[in-house]
mmCIF file of C-alpha atoms in Angstrom:
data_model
loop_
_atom_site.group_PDB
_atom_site.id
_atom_site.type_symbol
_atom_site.label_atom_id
_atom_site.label_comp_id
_atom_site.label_asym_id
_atom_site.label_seq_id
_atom_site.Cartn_x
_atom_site.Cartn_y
_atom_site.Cartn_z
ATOM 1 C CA UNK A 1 -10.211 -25.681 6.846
ATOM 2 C CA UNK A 2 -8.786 -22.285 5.965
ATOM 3 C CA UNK A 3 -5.482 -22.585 3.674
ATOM 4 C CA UNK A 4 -3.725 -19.795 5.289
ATOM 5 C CA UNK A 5 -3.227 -18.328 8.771
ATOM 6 C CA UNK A 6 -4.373 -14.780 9.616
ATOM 7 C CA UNK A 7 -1.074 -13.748 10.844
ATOM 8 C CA UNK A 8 0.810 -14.561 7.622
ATOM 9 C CA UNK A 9 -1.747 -13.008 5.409
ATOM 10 C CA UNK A 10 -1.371 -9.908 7.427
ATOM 11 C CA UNK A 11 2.159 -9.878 7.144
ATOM 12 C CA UNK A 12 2.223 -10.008 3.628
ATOM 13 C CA UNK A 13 0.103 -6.947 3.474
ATOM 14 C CA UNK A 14 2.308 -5.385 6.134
ATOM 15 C CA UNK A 15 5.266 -6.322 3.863
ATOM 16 C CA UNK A 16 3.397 -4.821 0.603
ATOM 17 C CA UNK A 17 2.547 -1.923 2.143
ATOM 18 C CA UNK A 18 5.954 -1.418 3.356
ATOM 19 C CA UNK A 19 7.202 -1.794 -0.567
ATOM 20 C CA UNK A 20 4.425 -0.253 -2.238
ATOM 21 C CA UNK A 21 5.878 3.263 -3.073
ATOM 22 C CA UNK A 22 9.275 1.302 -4.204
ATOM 23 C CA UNK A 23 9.493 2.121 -7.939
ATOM 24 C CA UNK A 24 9.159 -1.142 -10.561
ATOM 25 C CA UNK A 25 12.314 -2.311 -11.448
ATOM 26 C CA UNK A 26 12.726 -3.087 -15.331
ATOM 27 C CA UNK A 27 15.776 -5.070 -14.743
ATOM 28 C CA UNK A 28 14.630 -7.949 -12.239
ATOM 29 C CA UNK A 29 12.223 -11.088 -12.734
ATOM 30 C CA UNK A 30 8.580 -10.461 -13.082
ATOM 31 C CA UNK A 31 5.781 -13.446 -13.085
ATOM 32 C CA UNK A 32 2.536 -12.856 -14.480
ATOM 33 C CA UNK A 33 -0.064 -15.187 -13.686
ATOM 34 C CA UNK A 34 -3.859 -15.479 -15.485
ATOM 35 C CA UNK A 35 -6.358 -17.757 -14.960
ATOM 36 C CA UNK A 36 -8.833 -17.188 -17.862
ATOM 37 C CA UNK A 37 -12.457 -16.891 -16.968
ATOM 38 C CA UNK A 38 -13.606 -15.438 -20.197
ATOM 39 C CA UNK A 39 -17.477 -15.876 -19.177
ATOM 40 C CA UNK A 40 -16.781 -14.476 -15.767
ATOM 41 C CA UNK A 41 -13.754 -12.535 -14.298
ATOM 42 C CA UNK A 42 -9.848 -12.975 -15.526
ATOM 43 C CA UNK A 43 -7.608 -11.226 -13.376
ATOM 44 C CA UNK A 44 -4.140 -10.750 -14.236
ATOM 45 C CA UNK A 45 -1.286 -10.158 -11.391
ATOM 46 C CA UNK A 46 2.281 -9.341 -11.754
ATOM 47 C CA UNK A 47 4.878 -10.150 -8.944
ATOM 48 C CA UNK A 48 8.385 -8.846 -9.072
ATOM 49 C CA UNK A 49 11.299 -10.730 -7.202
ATOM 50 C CA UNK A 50 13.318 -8.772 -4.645
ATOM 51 C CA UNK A 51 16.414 -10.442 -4.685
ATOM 52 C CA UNK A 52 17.697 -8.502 -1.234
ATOM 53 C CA UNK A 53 14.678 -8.208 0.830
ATOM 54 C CA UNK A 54 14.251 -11.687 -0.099
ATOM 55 C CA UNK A 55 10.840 -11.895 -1.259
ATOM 56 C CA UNK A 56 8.178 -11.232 -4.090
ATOM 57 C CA UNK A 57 5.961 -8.632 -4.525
ATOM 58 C CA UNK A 58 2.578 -7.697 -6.236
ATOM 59 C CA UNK A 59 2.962 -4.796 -8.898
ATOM 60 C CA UNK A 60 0.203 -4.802 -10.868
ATOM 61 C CA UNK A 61 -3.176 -6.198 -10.773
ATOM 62 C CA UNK A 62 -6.195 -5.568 -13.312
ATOM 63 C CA UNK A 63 -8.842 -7.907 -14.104
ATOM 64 C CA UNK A 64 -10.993 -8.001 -17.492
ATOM 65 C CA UNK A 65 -14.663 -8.518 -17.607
ATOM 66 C CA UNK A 66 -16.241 -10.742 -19.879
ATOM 67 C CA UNK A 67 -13.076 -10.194 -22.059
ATOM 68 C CA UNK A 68 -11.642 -12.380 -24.866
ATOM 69 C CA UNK A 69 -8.019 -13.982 -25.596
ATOM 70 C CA UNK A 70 -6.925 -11.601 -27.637
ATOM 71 C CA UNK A 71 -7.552 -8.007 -25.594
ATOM 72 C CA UNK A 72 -5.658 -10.126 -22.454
ATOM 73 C CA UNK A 73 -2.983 -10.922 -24.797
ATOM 74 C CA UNK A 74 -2.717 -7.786 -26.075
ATOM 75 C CA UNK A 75 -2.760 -6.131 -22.776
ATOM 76 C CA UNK A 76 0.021 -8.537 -21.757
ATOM 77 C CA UNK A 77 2.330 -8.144 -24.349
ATOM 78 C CA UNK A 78 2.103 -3.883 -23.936
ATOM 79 C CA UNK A 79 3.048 -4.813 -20.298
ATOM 80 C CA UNK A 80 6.275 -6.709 -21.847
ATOM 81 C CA UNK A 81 7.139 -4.107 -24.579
ATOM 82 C CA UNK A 82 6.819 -1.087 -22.032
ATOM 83 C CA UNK A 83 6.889 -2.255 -17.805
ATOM 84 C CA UNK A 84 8.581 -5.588 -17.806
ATOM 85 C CA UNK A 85 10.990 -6.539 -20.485
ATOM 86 C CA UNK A 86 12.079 -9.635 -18.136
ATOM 87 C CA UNK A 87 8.255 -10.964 -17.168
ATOM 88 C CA UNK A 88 7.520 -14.696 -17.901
ATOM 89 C CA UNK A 89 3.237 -15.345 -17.555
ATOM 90 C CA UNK A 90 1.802 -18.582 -16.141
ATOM 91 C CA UNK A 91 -1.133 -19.540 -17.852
ATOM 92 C CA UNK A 92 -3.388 -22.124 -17.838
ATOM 93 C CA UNK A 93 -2.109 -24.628 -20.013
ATOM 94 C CA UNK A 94 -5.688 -26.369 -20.481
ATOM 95 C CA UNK A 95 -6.681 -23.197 -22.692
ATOM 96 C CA UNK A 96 -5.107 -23.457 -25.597
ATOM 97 C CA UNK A 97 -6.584 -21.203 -27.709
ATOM 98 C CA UNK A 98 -5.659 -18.429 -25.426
ATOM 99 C CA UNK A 99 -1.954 -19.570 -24.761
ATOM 100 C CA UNK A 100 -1.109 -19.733 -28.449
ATOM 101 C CA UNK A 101 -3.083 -16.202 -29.210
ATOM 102 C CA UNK A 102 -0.636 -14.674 -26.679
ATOM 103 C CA UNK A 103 2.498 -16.740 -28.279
ATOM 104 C CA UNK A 104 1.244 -14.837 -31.508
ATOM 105 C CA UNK A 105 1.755 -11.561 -29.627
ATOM 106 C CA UNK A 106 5.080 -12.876 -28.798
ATOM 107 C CA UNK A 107 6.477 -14.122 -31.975
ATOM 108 C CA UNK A 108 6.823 -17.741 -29.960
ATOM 109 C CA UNK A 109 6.837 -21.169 -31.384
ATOM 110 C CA UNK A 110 2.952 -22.311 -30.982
ATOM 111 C CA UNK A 111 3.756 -26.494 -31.758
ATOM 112 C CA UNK A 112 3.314 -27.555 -28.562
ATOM 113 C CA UNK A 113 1.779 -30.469 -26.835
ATOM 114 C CA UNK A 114 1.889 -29.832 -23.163
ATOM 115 C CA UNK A 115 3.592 -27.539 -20.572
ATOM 116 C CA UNK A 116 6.743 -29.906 -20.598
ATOM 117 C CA UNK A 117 7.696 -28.744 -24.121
ATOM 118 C CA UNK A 118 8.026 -25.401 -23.278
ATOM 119 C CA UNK A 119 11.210 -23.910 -21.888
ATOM 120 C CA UNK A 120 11.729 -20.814 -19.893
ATOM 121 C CA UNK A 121 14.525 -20.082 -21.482
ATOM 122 C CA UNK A 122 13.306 -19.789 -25.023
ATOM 123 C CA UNK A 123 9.842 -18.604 -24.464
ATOM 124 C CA UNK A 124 7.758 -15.647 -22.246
ATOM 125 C CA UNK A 125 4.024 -17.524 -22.149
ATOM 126 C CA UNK A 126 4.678 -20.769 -20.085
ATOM 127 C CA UNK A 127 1.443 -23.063 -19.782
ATOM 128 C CA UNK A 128 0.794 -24.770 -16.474
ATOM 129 C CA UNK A 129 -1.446 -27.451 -16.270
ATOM 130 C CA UNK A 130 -3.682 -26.473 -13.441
ATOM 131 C CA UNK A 131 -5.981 -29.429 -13.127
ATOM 132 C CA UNK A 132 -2.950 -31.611 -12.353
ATOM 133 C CA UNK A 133 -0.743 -29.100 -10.448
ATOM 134 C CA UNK A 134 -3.306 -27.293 -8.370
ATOM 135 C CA UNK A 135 -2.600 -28.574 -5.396
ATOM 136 C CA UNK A 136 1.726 -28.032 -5.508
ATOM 137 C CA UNK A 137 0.657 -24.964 -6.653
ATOM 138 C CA UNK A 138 -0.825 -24.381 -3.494
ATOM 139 C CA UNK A 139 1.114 -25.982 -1.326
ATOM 140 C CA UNK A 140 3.534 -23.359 -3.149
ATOM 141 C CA UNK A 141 1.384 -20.289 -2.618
ATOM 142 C CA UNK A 142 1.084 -21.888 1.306
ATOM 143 C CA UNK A 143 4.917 -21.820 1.421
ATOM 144 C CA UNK A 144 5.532 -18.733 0.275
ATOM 145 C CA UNK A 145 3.071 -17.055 2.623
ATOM 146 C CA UNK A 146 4.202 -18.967 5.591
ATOM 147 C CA UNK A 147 7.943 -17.674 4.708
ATOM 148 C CA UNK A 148 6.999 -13.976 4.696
ATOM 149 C CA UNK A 149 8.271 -14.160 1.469
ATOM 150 C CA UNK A 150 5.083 -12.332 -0.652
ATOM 151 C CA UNK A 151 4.411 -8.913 -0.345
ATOM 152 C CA UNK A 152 0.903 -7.641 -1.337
ATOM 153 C CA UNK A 153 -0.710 -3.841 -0.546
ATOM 154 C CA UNK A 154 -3.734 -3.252 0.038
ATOM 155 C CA UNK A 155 -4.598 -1.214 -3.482
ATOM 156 C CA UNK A 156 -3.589 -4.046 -5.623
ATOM 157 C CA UNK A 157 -4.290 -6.914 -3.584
ATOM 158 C CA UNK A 158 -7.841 -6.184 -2.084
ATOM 159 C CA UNK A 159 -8.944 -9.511 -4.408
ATOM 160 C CA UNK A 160 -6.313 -11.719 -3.753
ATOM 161 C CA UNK A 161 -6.313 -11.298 -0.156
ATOM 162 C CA UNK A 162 -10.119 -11.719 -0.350
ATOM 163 C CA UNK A 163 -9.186 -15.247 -1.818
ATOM 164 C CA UNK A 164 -6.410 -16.265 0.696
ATOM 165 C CA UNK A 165 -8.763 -15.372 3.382
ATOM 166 C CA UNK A 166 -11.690 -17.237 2.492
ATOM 167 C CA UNK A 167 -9.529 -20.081 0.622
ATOM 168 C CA UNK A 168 -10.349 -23.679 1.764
ATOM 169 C CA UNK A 169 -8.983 -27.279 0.873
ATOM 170 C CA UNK A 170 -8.492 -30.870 1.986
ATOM 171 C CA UNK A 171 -5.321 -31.611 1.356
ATOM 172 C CA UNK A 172 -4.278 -29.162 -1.030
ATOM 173 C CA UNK A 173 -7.529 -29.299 -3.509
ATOM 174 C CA UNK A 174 -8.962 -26.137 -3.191
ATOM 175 C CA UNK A 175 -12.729 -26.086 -2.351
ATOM 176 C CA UNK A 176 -13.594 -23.273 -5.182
ATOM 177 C CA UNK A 177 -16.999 -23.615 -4.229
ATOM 178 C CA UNK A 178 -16.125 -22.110 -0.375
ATOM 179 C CA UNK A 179 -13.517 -20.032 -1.415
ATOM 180 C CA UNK A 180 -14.186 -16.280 -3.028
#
């Protein structure tokens, strides 16, 4: 059945809305997230923590059409050098062409041989191995929601809320064929 309840995801979009004309803050924890889909869409969404109100909230969507590694890259590391000098991006960690062209933009170390060998604390692109930790990352994403703890408006969320709407699994694998 449907992932998440009506009433949470409309009280995250209460809670973004509420937020939304709060200025970024260049000094607190951003996380970028990407999930390439260089044939299709790859959207790219940037959450900043709110350490008092207790919660995390979307900042900055865009999504690329048809696009390659290197323009998303690109566009990420611009975000780093001029919005959010303290952003770490998940990425898939089964691309790897893509998550070493962005540790190019980022001067990082690119001998790697899964996520496990790289640290947060040395490094800004952080690969996540999404086949295998879809469904904590979920069960995450489920969390959060149910918390209160995500704030998305309207503007910058129409797509994501789209997909928490319409998202279904069976015990946290999502059905990507059912959801949008």
């Amino acid at each position: 059945g449907n992932v998440f309840a009506e009433d949470d995801i409309t009280f995250a979009i209460e809670l973004g809305e509420s937020f939304k004309d709060i200025p970024i803050s260049p000094y607190v924890r951003h996380f970028g997230g990407i999930d390439p889909g260089w044939a299709k869409v790859t959207p790219l969404y940037v959450f900043e923590e709110m350490k008092e109100e207790d919660c995390f909230r979307l900042v900055y969507f865009e999504e690329f059409d048809k696009s390659t590694p290197e323009v998303v890259a690109k566009k990420m590391h611009e975000l780093w050098t001029t919005k959010f000098i303290s952003i770490w991006w998940m990425l898939d960690g089964a691309d790897r062409g893509f998550i070493n062209t962005c540790k190019v933009f980022f001067r990082e170390d690119q001998d790697w041989l899964n996520d496990k060998d790289v640290s947060p604390r040395q490094n800004r692109i952080i690969p996540v191995n999404f086949r295998t930790d879809h469904g904590r990352m979920l069960e995450n994403l489920y969390m959060l929601i149910a918390a209160g703890k995500l704030a998305i408006p309207k503007e910058l969320g129409n797509r994501l809320i789209l997909a928490l709407r319409t998202a279904k699994a069976d015990r946290w694998h999502l059905d990507k064929n059912q959801t949008t």
